[in-house]
XYZ file of C-alpha atoms in Angstrom:
704
model
C 199.833 53.647 147.671
C 198.899 56.430 150.097
C 198.067 60.106 149.626
C 201.047 62.292 150.521
C 198.700 65.019 151.784
C 196.277 63.183 154.084
C 197.492 59.557 154.160
C 194.366 58.002 152.605
C 195.020 54.634 150.931
C 194.622 55.004 147.174
C 193.599 52.560 144.509
C 195.786 51.980 141.488
C 195.183 54.505 138.714
C 193.586 57.240 140.847
C 194.577 60.695 139.618
C 193.272 62.608 142.658
C 192.766 61.693 146.295
C 189.045 61.045 146.956
C 189.413 62.325 150.523
C 191.265 65.655 150.117
C 191.333 66.197 146.348
C 195.142 66.415 146.146
C 196.665 65.405 142.805
C 198.295 61.953 142.882
C 201.742 61.486 141.400
C 201.299 57.980 139.959
C 204.181 55.770 138.939
C 204.147 54.608 135.318
C 201.883 51.554 134.890
C 203.705 48.475 133.498
C 202.516 47.617 130.002
C 201.603 44.062 130.990
C 199.334 45.329 133.758
C 197.662 47.831 131.402
C 196.837 45.025 128.973
C 195.534 42.659 131.657
C 193.288 45.272 133.289
C 191.327 46.159 130.167
C 187.986 44.659 131.188
C 186.494 45.340 134.600
C 186.209 42.148 136.628
C 188.003 39.982 134.077
C 190.457 38.722 136.704
C 187.666 37.809 139.115
C 185.101 36.128 136.877
C 184.718 32.928 138.865
C 183.676 32.098 142.449
C 184.519 28.760 144.064
C 182.712 27.211 147.069
C 183.090 23.754 148.644
C 179.698 21.983 148.811
C 178.232 18.728 149.994
C 176.490 16.292 147.672
C 173.001 17.350 148.768
C 173.768 20.968 147.934
C 174.681 20.411 144.306
C 171.450 21.925 143.009
C 171.791 25.100 145.086
C 173.160 28.160 143.272
C 174.999 30.710 145.385
C 173.551 34.303 145.294
C 176.209 36.985 144.741
C 175.652 40.691 145.508
C 173.986 42.239 142.473
C 175.504 45.067 140.507
C 172.520 47.207 141.565
C 173.619 46.944 145.206
C 177.064 48.180 144.287
C 175.825 50.933 141.969
C 173.488 52.534 144.517
C 176.579 53.538 146.523
C 178.299 55.163 143.520
C 178.378 58.919 142.834
C 179.039 60.456 139.433
C 181.358 63.452 139.295
C 179.449 66.536 138.075
C 182.661 67.826 136.444
C 183.959 64.862 134.423
C 181.281 62.145 134.842
C 183.579 59.575 136.472
C 182.137 57.017 138.932
C 183.136 57.517 142.591
C 182.266 55.909 145.927
C 179.233 57.481 147.521
C 181.097 58.740 150.601
C 184.077 60.241 148.712
C 184.196 64.059 149.005
C 186.384 64.489 145.890
C 186.520 62.884 142.452
C 189.348 60.336 142.067
C 189.589 61.131 138.344
C 189.635 64.948 138.144
C 189.791 66.148 141.780
C 186.527 68.072 141.523
C 184.327 68.484 144.604
C 181.492 65.995 145.125
C 178.422 67.220 146.953
C 179.133 70.189 149.218
C 182.910 69.668 149.517
C 185.313 72.486 148.803
C 187.884 71.690 146.086
C 191.565 71.599 146.939
C 194.028 74.077 145.528
C 195.106 71.555 142.920
C 191.587 70.659 141.794
C 190.398 72.208 138.502
C 188.120 75.202 138.922
C 184.612 75.111 137.466
C 183.550 77.834 135.106
C 180.945 80.146 136.576
C 178.582 82.453 134.827
C 179.278 86.139 135.094
C 176.299 87.966 136.568
C 175.488 91.648 136.807
C 176.572 92.871 140.233
C 174.052 95.293 141.675
C 176.044 97.429 144.071
C 174.795 99.219 147.153
C 176.904 102.346 146.748
C 177.522 104.917 144.039
C 181.182 105.266 143.099
C 182.646 108.624 144.094
C 185.357 110.005 141.839
C 188.180 111.980 143.444
C 191.282 113.646 142.075
C 194.263 111.364 142.711
C 197.652 112.606 143.724
C 199.309 109.924 141.618
C 199.122 106.391 140.303
C 202.314 104.368 140.175
C 203.713 103.706 136.707
C 202.329 106.569 134.639
C 202.815 110.165 133.543
C 200.343 112.793 134.649
C 198.814 115.586 132.657
C 195.741 117.450 133.860
C 193.827 120.584 133.035
C 193.505 123.050 135.875
C 189.845 123.683 136.678
C 190.427 125.712 139.811
C 191.725 129.222 140.230
C 194.249 130.056 137.475
C 196.143 132.322 139.872
C 197.389 129.742 142.368
C 198.705 126.190 142.546
C 198.607 123.655 145.347
C 201.167 120.920 145.881
C 202.698 118.575 148.452
C 206.167 119.024 149.866
C 207.546 116.918 152.712
C 204.021 115.657 153.537
C 202.793 119.242 153.864
C 200.122 121.032 151.846
C 201.577 124.086 150.140
C 200.456 126.711 147.666
C 201.955 129.452 145.565
C 200.595 132.408 143.647
C 201.228 132.168 139.905
C 201.217 135.918 139.394
C 204.023 136.394 141.850
C 205.746 133.212 142.971
C 205.352 132.988 146.745
C 205.526 129.440 148.202
C 203.449 129.071 151.363
C 202.989 126.118 153.697
C 199.348 125.633 154.742
C 199.047 122.258 156.482
C 202.392 120.959 157.697
C 201.272 117.387 158.417
C 198.714 116.734 155.693
C 199.985 113.152 155.355
C 201.716 110.757 157.737
C 204.723 110.552 155.419
C 205.693 111.213 151.833
C 205.026 107.640 150.750
C 201.323 108.190 151.316
C 201.410 110.935 148.703
C 201.770 108.247 146.051
C 198.520 106.443 146.752
C 196.326 108.699 148.873
C 193.243 110.522 147.622
C 192.807 113.908 149.234
C 189.498 114.785 147.579
C 190.413 118.423 147.068
C 187.808 120.727 145.505
C 186.876 124.400 145.419
C 183.612 125.924 146.431
C 181.637 127.338 143.515
C 182.851 130.894 144.155
C 186.479 129.662 144.596
C 186.624 131.223 148.066
C 186.984 127.945 149.942
C 189.210 124.976 149.259
C 188.199 121.655 150.805
C 190.472 118.634 151.277
C 191.173 115.559 153.397
C 193.834 115.570 156.086
C 195.154 112.102 156.984
C 195.212 111.820 160.780
C 197.497 109.620 162.865
C 194.898 106.856 163.180
C 194.468 106.745 159.391
C 191.075 108.471 159.410
C 190.379 111.187 156.872
C 189.494 114.488 158.481
C 187.769 117.019 156.228
C 189.310 120.503 156.300
C 188.876 123.752 154.415
C 190.931 126.851 153.762
C 189.648 130.349 153.072
C 191.643 131.242 149.951
C 191.180 134.963 150.677
C 192.942 134.512 154.004
C 196.621 135.244 153.347
C 197.643 133.054 156.246
C 195.535 130.197 154.902
C 194.813 128.685 158.314
C 193.224 125.195 157.893
C 189.825 124.785 159.562
C 188.563 121.333 160.533
C 185.025 120.343 159.578
C 184.905 116.750 160.853
C 186.887 113.520 161.031
C 186.064 110.006 159.897
C 184.216 111.077 156.756
C 182.622 107.974 155.303
C 183.681 106.665 151.857
C 185.976 109.708 151.477
C 183.095 111.469 149.745
C 181.415 114.812 150.288
C 179.459 117.446 148.340
C 179.736 121.240 148.541
C 176.614 123.267 147.779
C 176.709 126.646 145.953
C 176.109 128.398 149.292
C 179.205 126.694 150.803
C 177.543 124.029 152.895
C 179.177 120.599 153.086
C 177.158 117.368 152.976
C 178.843 114.135 154.081
C 178.426 110.854 155.962
C 180.087 109.826 159.204
C 179.384 106.628 161.143
C 176.455 105.973 158.780
C 174.921 109.331 159.689
C 174.254 112.063 157.122
C 175.298 115.604 158.095
C 175.091 119.110 156.677
C 177.834 121.498 157.827
C 177.620 125.268 157.253
C 181.315 125.832 158.145
C 180.239 126.705 161.668
C 178.124 123.834 162.961
C 176.847 120.521 161.673
C 173.298 119.213 161.745
C 172.321 115.568 161.498
C 169.943 114.739 158.669
C 169.474 110.961 158.877
C 170.844 107.667 160.219
C 171.845 104.396 158.525
C 172.887 106.223 155.363
C 175.151 104.471 152.865
C 175.076 106.815 149.856
C 173.530 110.086 148.795
C 172.975 112.470 145.866
C 172.804 116.267 145.945
C 171.095 118.452 143.352
C 173.276 120.909 141.446
C 171.695 123.902 143.185
C 172.272 122.263 146.581
C 168.634 122.505 147.611
C 167.836 118.779 147.689
C 169.536 115.642 148.946
C 168.473 112.086 148.155
C 169.895 109.318 150.337
C 169.707 105.561 150.638
C 169.689 103.510 153.806
C 172.109 100.626 154.225
C 169.730 98.137 155.820
C 167.215 97.733 152.998
C 168.233 100.452 150.502
C 165.260 102.692 151.180
C 165.358 105.931 149.161
C 164.475 109.230 150.843
C 164.366 112.855 149.705
C 164.950 115.892 151.927
C 165.408 119.625 151.383
C 168.843 120.700 152.625
C 167.336 123.595 154.587
C 165.601 120.904 156.667
C 162.388 122.909 156.771
C 160.266 120.003 155.617
C 160.082 116.400 156.720
C 161.895 113.757 154.755
C 159.825 111.714 152.308
C 160.256 108.044 151.513
C 160.303 107.336 147.765
C 161.008 103.601 147.501
C 162.796 100.672 149.120
C 165.198 97.932 147.987
C 166.824 100.251 145.452
C 169.946 98.350 144.425
C 171.340 100.415 141.547
C 171.303 104.013 140.294
C 171.739 104.058 136.523
C 171.278 107.762 135.843
C 170.301 110.998 137.522
C 170.022 114.514 136.129
C 171.950 117.359 137.739
C 168.798 118.819 139.265
C 167.543 115.333 140.295
C 164.383 115.841 138.247
C 165.040 112.443 136.671
C 166.453 109.375 138.404
C 166.669 106.008 136.645
C 167.166 103.165 139.110
C 166.911 99.425 139.536
C 164.888 97.526 142.085
C 165.574 93.820 141.914
C 165.467 93.097 138.179
C 162.940 95.874 137.542
C 163.677 99.278 136.024
C 162.091 102.473 137.329
C 161.978 106.151 136.353
C 161.445 108.773 139.033
C 160.368 112.239 137.823
C 160.434 115.370 139.963
C 161.168 113.205 143.032
C 157.505 112.292 143.210
C 156.207 110.504 140.102
C 157.500 106.939 140.076
C 156.945 104.645 137.088
C 157.970 101.054 136.538
C 159.448 100.767 133.048
C 160.046 97.018 132.768
C 161.104 93.833 134.552
C 163.728 91.162 133.775
C 166.184 93.987 133.057
C 169.849 93.000 132.816
C 171.468 96.407 132.395
C 170.943 99.961 131.187
C 173.115 100.736 128.154
C 172.678 104.506 128.079
C 170.256 107.244 129.132
C 169.689 110.537 127.314
C 167.897 113.427 129.020
C 166.745 116.219 126.698
C 164.539 118.944 128.128
C 161.392 117.169 129.285
C 162.139 113.800 127.685
C 164.148 110.841 128.936
C 165.178 108.008 126.632
C 166.492 104.811 128.185
C 168.239 102.123 126.149
C 168.380 98.891 128.148
C 168.935 95.161 127.795
C 166.255 92.727 128.864
C 166.498 88.990 129.503
C 163.847 86.946 127.698
C 165.655 83.838 126.455
C 163.867 80.496 126.663
C 167.234 78.761 126.399
C 169.079 79.282 129.639
C 171.361 76.254 129.956
C 174.137 74.836 127.824
C 172.100 71.695 127.178
C 169.433 73.696 125.339
C 171.883 74.184 122.462
C 173.327 70.660 122.198
C 172.170 67.924 119.817
C 171.930 64.624 121.685
C 173.049 62.151 119.048
C 173.439 59.456 121.728
C 169.797 59.409 122.721
C 169.825 55.615 122.531
C 171.265 55.687 126.043
C 167.713 56.053 127.346
C 166.906 52.466 126.325
C 170.036 50.947 127.877
C 169.431 48.923 131.053
C 171.854 47.509 133.575
C 172.718 43.885 132.684
C 171.535 41.140 135.012
C 174.578 39.152 136.118
C 172.584 35.937 136.450
C 171.839 36.078 132.726
C 175.555 35.715 132.082
C 176.359 33.027 134.687
C 176.892 29.290 134.252
C 177.024 26.704 137.054
C 179.023 23.487 137.003
C 179.982 20.749 139.467
C 183.592 19.805 139.875
C 185.410 17.212 141.990
C 188.919 17.453 143.303
C 190.776 15.410 145.887
C 187.593 13.706 146.938
C 185.594 16.881 147.386
C 182.702 18.233 145.330
C 182.510 21.914 144.344
C 179.854 24.123 142.799
C 181.431 26.628 140.434
C 179.502 29.765 139.408
C 181.196 31.484 136.473
C 180.323 34.902 134.998
C 181.285 35.460 131.380
C 183.431 38.375 130.213
C 180.473 39.617 128.173
C 178.678 40.600 131.387
C 181.522 42.864 132.461
C 181.703 44.374 129.008
C 177.974 45.142 129.179
C 178.393 46.469 132.717
C 181.184 48.780 131.588
C 178.994 49.990 128.740
C 176.231 50.689 131.234
C 178.631 52.587 133.516
C 179.744 54.621 130.483
C 176.095 55.369 129.794
C 175.624 56.487 133.420
C 178.689 58.716 133.073
C 177.165 60.270 129.957
C 173.885 60.791 131.837
C 175.861 62.594 134.526
C 177.410 64.817 131.854
C 173.930 65.544 130.519
C 172.788 66.669 133.961
C 175.913 68.807 134.339
C 175.251 70.507 131.000
C 171.659 71.167 132.033
C 172.982 72.982 135.098
C 175.595 74.973 133.171
C 174.320 78.447 132.208
C 174.642 79.543 128.605
C 177.711 81.767 128.023
C 175.588 84.729 126.876
C 172.282 86.145 127.949
C 169.577 85.861 125.333
C 167.074 88.655 125.387
C 166.244 91.951 123.752
C 167.383 95.535 123.372
C 164.646 97.975 124.371
C 164.207 101.738 124.004
C 161.902 103.608 126.375
C 160.720 107.146 125.570
C 159.116 109.094 128.414
C 157.416 111.547 126.032
C 155.237 108.809 124.539
C 155.544 106.477 127.539
C 156.226 103.655 125.085
C 158.897 100.983 124.776
C 160.209 99.821 121.395
C 162.022 96.506 120.895
C 165.078 97.158 118.722
C 166.618 93.670 118.667
C 165.993 90.155 119.954
C 168.538 87.398 120.352
C 171.950 87.018 121.945
C 173.395 90.487 122.460
C 177.045 91.284 123.003
C 179.712 94.009 122.738
C 177.231 96.740 123.625
C 178.909 100.133 123.173
C 177.100 103.417 123.565
C 177.904 107.027 122.756
C 176.162 109.525 125.014
C 177.361 112.751 123.372
C 175.141 112.488 120.323
C 172.303 114.890 121.017
C 168.788 113.811 121.880
C 169.019 110.295 120.409
C 170.491 107.224 122.031
C 173.312 105.779 119.910
C 174.673 102.268 120.349
C 176.606 99.612 118.458
C 176.120 95.977 119.370
C 176.557 92.452 118.062
C 173.524 90.217 117.694
C 173.020 86.521 117.046
C 169.441 85.435 116.515
C 168.567 82.576 118.815
C 167.513 80.195 116.034
C 170.942 80.540 114.412
C 172.841 79.309 117.455
C 173.777 75.649 117.716
C 176.211 73.881 119.991
C 178.268 70.753 119.269
C 176.857 67.229 119.129
C 176.825 65.393 122.424
C 179.144 62.686 121.069
C 181.780 65.386 120.427
C 181.528 66.535 124.025
C 181.909 62.958 125.293
C 184.980 62.533 123.099
C 186.700 65.881 123.754
C 185.513 66.747 127.249
C 182.820 68.903 128.734
C 184.690 72.113 127.876
C 183.857 71.415 124.208
C 180.261 72.466 124.960
C 181.321 76.009 125.802
C 183.926 76.212 123.050
C 181.598 74.822 120.383
C 178.779 77.156 121.334
C 181.102 80.151 121.275
C 182.267 79.149 117.795
C 178.663 79.129 116.641
C 178.071 82.542 118.186
C 181.131 83.995 116.480
C 180.190 82.532 113.097
C 176.656 83.916 113.244
C 177.158 87.287 114.930
C 176.311 90.489 113.057
C 177.034 94.090 113.982
C 174.241 96.675 114.204
C 173.911 100.402 114.754
C 170.890 101.737 116.642
C 170.120 105.464 116.512
C 166.928 106.069 118.402
C 164.370 103.648 116.980
C 166.282 103.169 113.706
C 168.490 100.085 113.325
C 170.841 99.032 110.516
C 173.397 96.253 110.032
C 176.947 97.559 109.616
C 180.374 96.468 108.361
C 181.476 93.118 106.949
C 181.426 89.806 108.783
C 185.220 89.860 109.259
C 185.187 93.319 110.850
C 184.416 94.355 114.391
C 184.294 97.662 116.281
C 187.029 98.316 118.847
C 185.778 101.688 120.124
C 183.411 104.517 119.240
C 183.386 108.296 119.727
C 181.100 111.123 118.718
C 181.099 114.904 118.576
C 177.313 115.354 118.486
C 177.062 115.182 114.718
C 179.512 112.523 113.536
C 179.976 108.983 114.844
C 183.558 107.750 114.542
C 184.555 104.107 114.972
C 187.810 102.223 115.271
C 187.377 99.086 113.169
C 189.560 95.991 113.493
C 189.854 93.220 110.947
C 191.657 89.928 111.431
C 194.018 89.313 108.508
C 194.522 85.551 108.568
C 196.892 84.593 111.369
C 198.444 88.065 111.496
C 197.707 90.717 114.113
C 194.427 92.638 113.640
C 194.516 95.619 111.283
C 192.947 98.824 112.652
C 191.420 101.803 110.876
C 189.215 104.771 111.744
C 185.986 105.382 109.883
C 182.694 107.210 110.033
C 179.197 105.728 110.270
C 176.295 107.610 108.759
C 173.569 108.616 111.220
C 171.138 109.705 108.510
C 168.006 107.548 108.560
C 168.072 107.174 104.763
C 171.670 105.955 104.780
C 171.973 104.658 108.348
C 175.128 102.725 109.106
C 176.901 103.359 105.811
C 180.634 103.112 106.544
C 183.390 105.339 105.168
C 187.036 104.605 105.966
C 188.853 107.809 106.903
C 192.319 106.729 108.040
C 194.136 103.415 107.791
C 196.641 102.121 110.363
C 194.879 104.130 113.057
C 194.791 102.426 116.436
C 192.686 104.648 118.712
C 190.657 107.875 118.830
C 192.037 110.375 121.330
C 189.587 113.227 120.724
C 186.966 114.314 118.207
C 185.910 117.615 119.738
C 185.687 120.948 117.937
C 185.703 119.258 114.548
C 189.260 117.961 115.004
C 189.806 114.219 114.895
C 192.887 113.489 116.990
C 194.024 109.896 116.872
C 196.811 107.464 117.560
C 198.470 106.011 114.474
C 200.737 103.000 114.667
C 200.852 101.871 118.300
C 203.878 100.450 120.128
C 202.467 98.403 123.052
C 205.881 97.852 124.634
C 206.516 101.587 125.100
C 202.823 102.630 125.059
C 203.667 105.158 122.377
C 202.246 106.126 118.994
C 202.394 108.542 116.097
C 200.051 111.445 116.890
C 197.758 112.755 114.137
C 195.166 115.476 113.621
C 193.335 114.380 110.508
C 195.931 113.965 107.773
C 198.523 115.981 109.684
C 201.148 114.080 111.649
C 201.902 116.070 114.801
C 204.695 114.028 116.409
C 206.217 110.579 116.929
C 206.960 108.515 120.044
C 204.041 110.173 121.845
C 202.975 108.598 125.154
C 199.495 107.511 124.105
C 197.775 107.813 127.481
C 199.061 111.320 128.270
C 197.521 113.281 125.379
C 195.169 116.128 126.319
C 193.179 118.083 123.725
C 192.134 121.566 124.795
C 189.031 123.535 123.812
C 191.105 125.921 121.690
C 192.303 123.004 119.559
C 195.760 122.890 121.120
C 197.258 119.570 122.237
C 199.598 118.969 125.165
C 201.396 115.649 125.494
C 204.589 113.760 126.409
C 207.215 112.177 124.174
C 210.297 110.042 124.879
C 208.728 108.367 127.890
C 211.168 106.417 130.021
C 210.714 105.352 133.658
C 207.606 107.548 133.852
C 209.547 110.650 132.900
C 209.047 112.376 129.550
C 209.422 115.521 127.476
C 206.357 117.778 127.737
C 205.280 119.407 124.453
C 202.524 121.718 123.236
C 201.039 121.789 119.723
C 199.246 125.081 118.995
C 197.697 124.113 115.659
C 200.694 125.259 113.649
C 203.852 124.134 115.380
C 205.120 122.082 118.309
C 206.831 123.714 121.285
C 208.878 121.928 123.912
C 207.791 122.960 127.388
C 210.175 120.955 129.590
C 212.448 117.911 129.632
C 212.462 115.238 132.355
C 208.863 115.986 133.371
C 206.934 113.810 135.813
C 203.588 115.664 135.895
C 202.018 118.860 134.628
C 199.004 121.064 135.298
C 197.751 123.066 132.303
C 195.833 126.326 132.735
C 196.542 127.912 129.348
C 199.401 128.165 126.864
C 201.167 130.715 129.058
C 200.529 129.112 132.398
C 201.643 125.485 132.796
C 202.972 124.094 136.092
C 205.463 121.235 135.694
C 207.227 118.873 138.082
C 210.684 118.264 136.603
C 213.994 116.602 137.509
C 211.935 114.100 139.472
C 213.601 111.335 141.512
C 211.376 108.265 141.816
C 213.701 106.916 144.496
C 213.245 109.946 146.739
C 209.773 110.895 145.423
C 210.551 114.552 144.836
C 211.440 117.067 142.152
C 211.403 120.752 141.238
C 208.110 122.571 140.684
C 208.327 125.147 137.883
C 206.007 127.444 135.947
C 206.104 127.792 132.165
C 204.993 131.327 131.235
C 205.015 130.927 127.472
C 208.710 131.729 127.162
C 210.702 130.173 129.973
C 210.556 128.029 133.118
C 210.410 129.811 136.483
C 211.167 127.853 139.675
C 208.364 127.774 142.242
C 209.694 125.315 144.850
C 211.987 122.331 145.388
C 211.560 118.867 146.936
C 207.962 118.707 145.702
C 206.411 115.226 145.654
C 203.090 115.932 143.888
C 201.143 118.635 142.130
C 197.537 118.635 143.306
C 195.234 118.508 140.313
C 192.227 120.784 140.727
């Protein structure tokens, strides 16, 4: 038999080619052959050699099993014995040594590790995302709206509808309007509007428009802006990167600040910029007036966890160490062996950092497995000569010496090979990382400069709520390390190496407990069968969505409240049953999704005990500061009916709506009668009574 992929000759029974790793399509093995091949070497247990009379006492020396075994390699994936020069396992197809597995070879499980990025994610307003409805609150000027029509940037006054084309070739074509970020934002005084213009070569050129200029002539700042990210200071200067250089542009000229820049932060008042080099992540600080020299703060900064708006506090990672930088000058190392920062709370002159630290002494899968086959250590390879007999035979006038090896030897040899396979599995398990990081949950308080250990063990499902005042608030699951036990080694040998991971995860699930940490106070919460799906807070009350598995049925969800009072910490009160998700809990109003329809992504919408509407598109609901709610119903093909609930009644704003921009109850821009095929519709304004047409053939409303 030969491999169909590479032509290598294959031995009977091979499941994968040892040369390329391709799966072998074996013919069914005849039953008679299966029965006769049960014991290794049973068909070749005798060696015949013609001898002379004077050689009768000489016993022939056969190659020992040790010589054969030294050339064997055990598969690290399944433990099977392979030839030493085979790149792939003939039993499972896994790679041996440094070989790369084939496409048909089973993939090994790898441990998930915390990725420490070298850039801070910049969030921009998107024109659209395919497959959804869009509903945004207008944060720009309430007197004008910007939109895209035929790849051009347009605007219209909302006091008196007057469509105006500003940039006729904003995009290469209309299709780009679906997926392109234009990064549009106002200056603080709303006088200037900044945005990206997509040039013919695909580069993003940064432009601005003076909104007080009736003609609205676009002015180019620069092209090739790096990472499509920029910052505008209160005095209308623009800070951005281009070709790894950091620039400050005053709308007249640009001035270079630094080279080899990969990311940067700007203080809220625009007076200070902090940047990081790409080569070795050095951190520098510079005043944006450029009157003083730059100052190096640190190097090898690989993650920014938190920074205050004025940059007085920056929490960052350096390797696996955690640092706090105060006032851009006082640097303090908080801890080492840090896995992740859960949440950071900055209150006046105090910073509290809740973080997870790795301290487990058990780092591999083997640390949790009971070796109930430890007798393997005493098993030795059988000596073939101990199982051989020699006899002299004559035939046709010739004398022969016959050396015969008993079947018992091959049985013992197979047992020894099985033992070696188990040893290989042991080594594999010692190299496999545990599925969860053991460690501790720590709370650092800058006021006291002290760190408090809140929990130790195997932490999981860490969820934090930042909008809860001066205290850090988190819910997490914890399994104490002494309570964790994996399966017995004999079970792994019987069921396969995957049983190690599955058995350990079963133990983790059986022993996990849920806890609530509020500052330094910790309490166990809920029953063993319950878990927390999501959390939300309004500064005073902590709401949770709790799920409970009801036998083999789908999980049952409900919304409840957890007490934050130290004397009654973690006490749970169920508020609403059959509640799937919290949509908002601001202004004392708990808005939530009742029974959820995953196929249509719709739900029954509630405010407390009051049912607002049915068939509401769950992911389109917006809750306004005045307590009003705007949302879509009857979603189909990403078109829906836009409605407004004012606290007393529901009003229909528009049918067949694709997207909407809400300013207030009497000023809502809607894109209606939208054709997905042609990517265009009619832009209208709802004035509290009726819809007024603004423009036609509009592809996107720009959300500011």
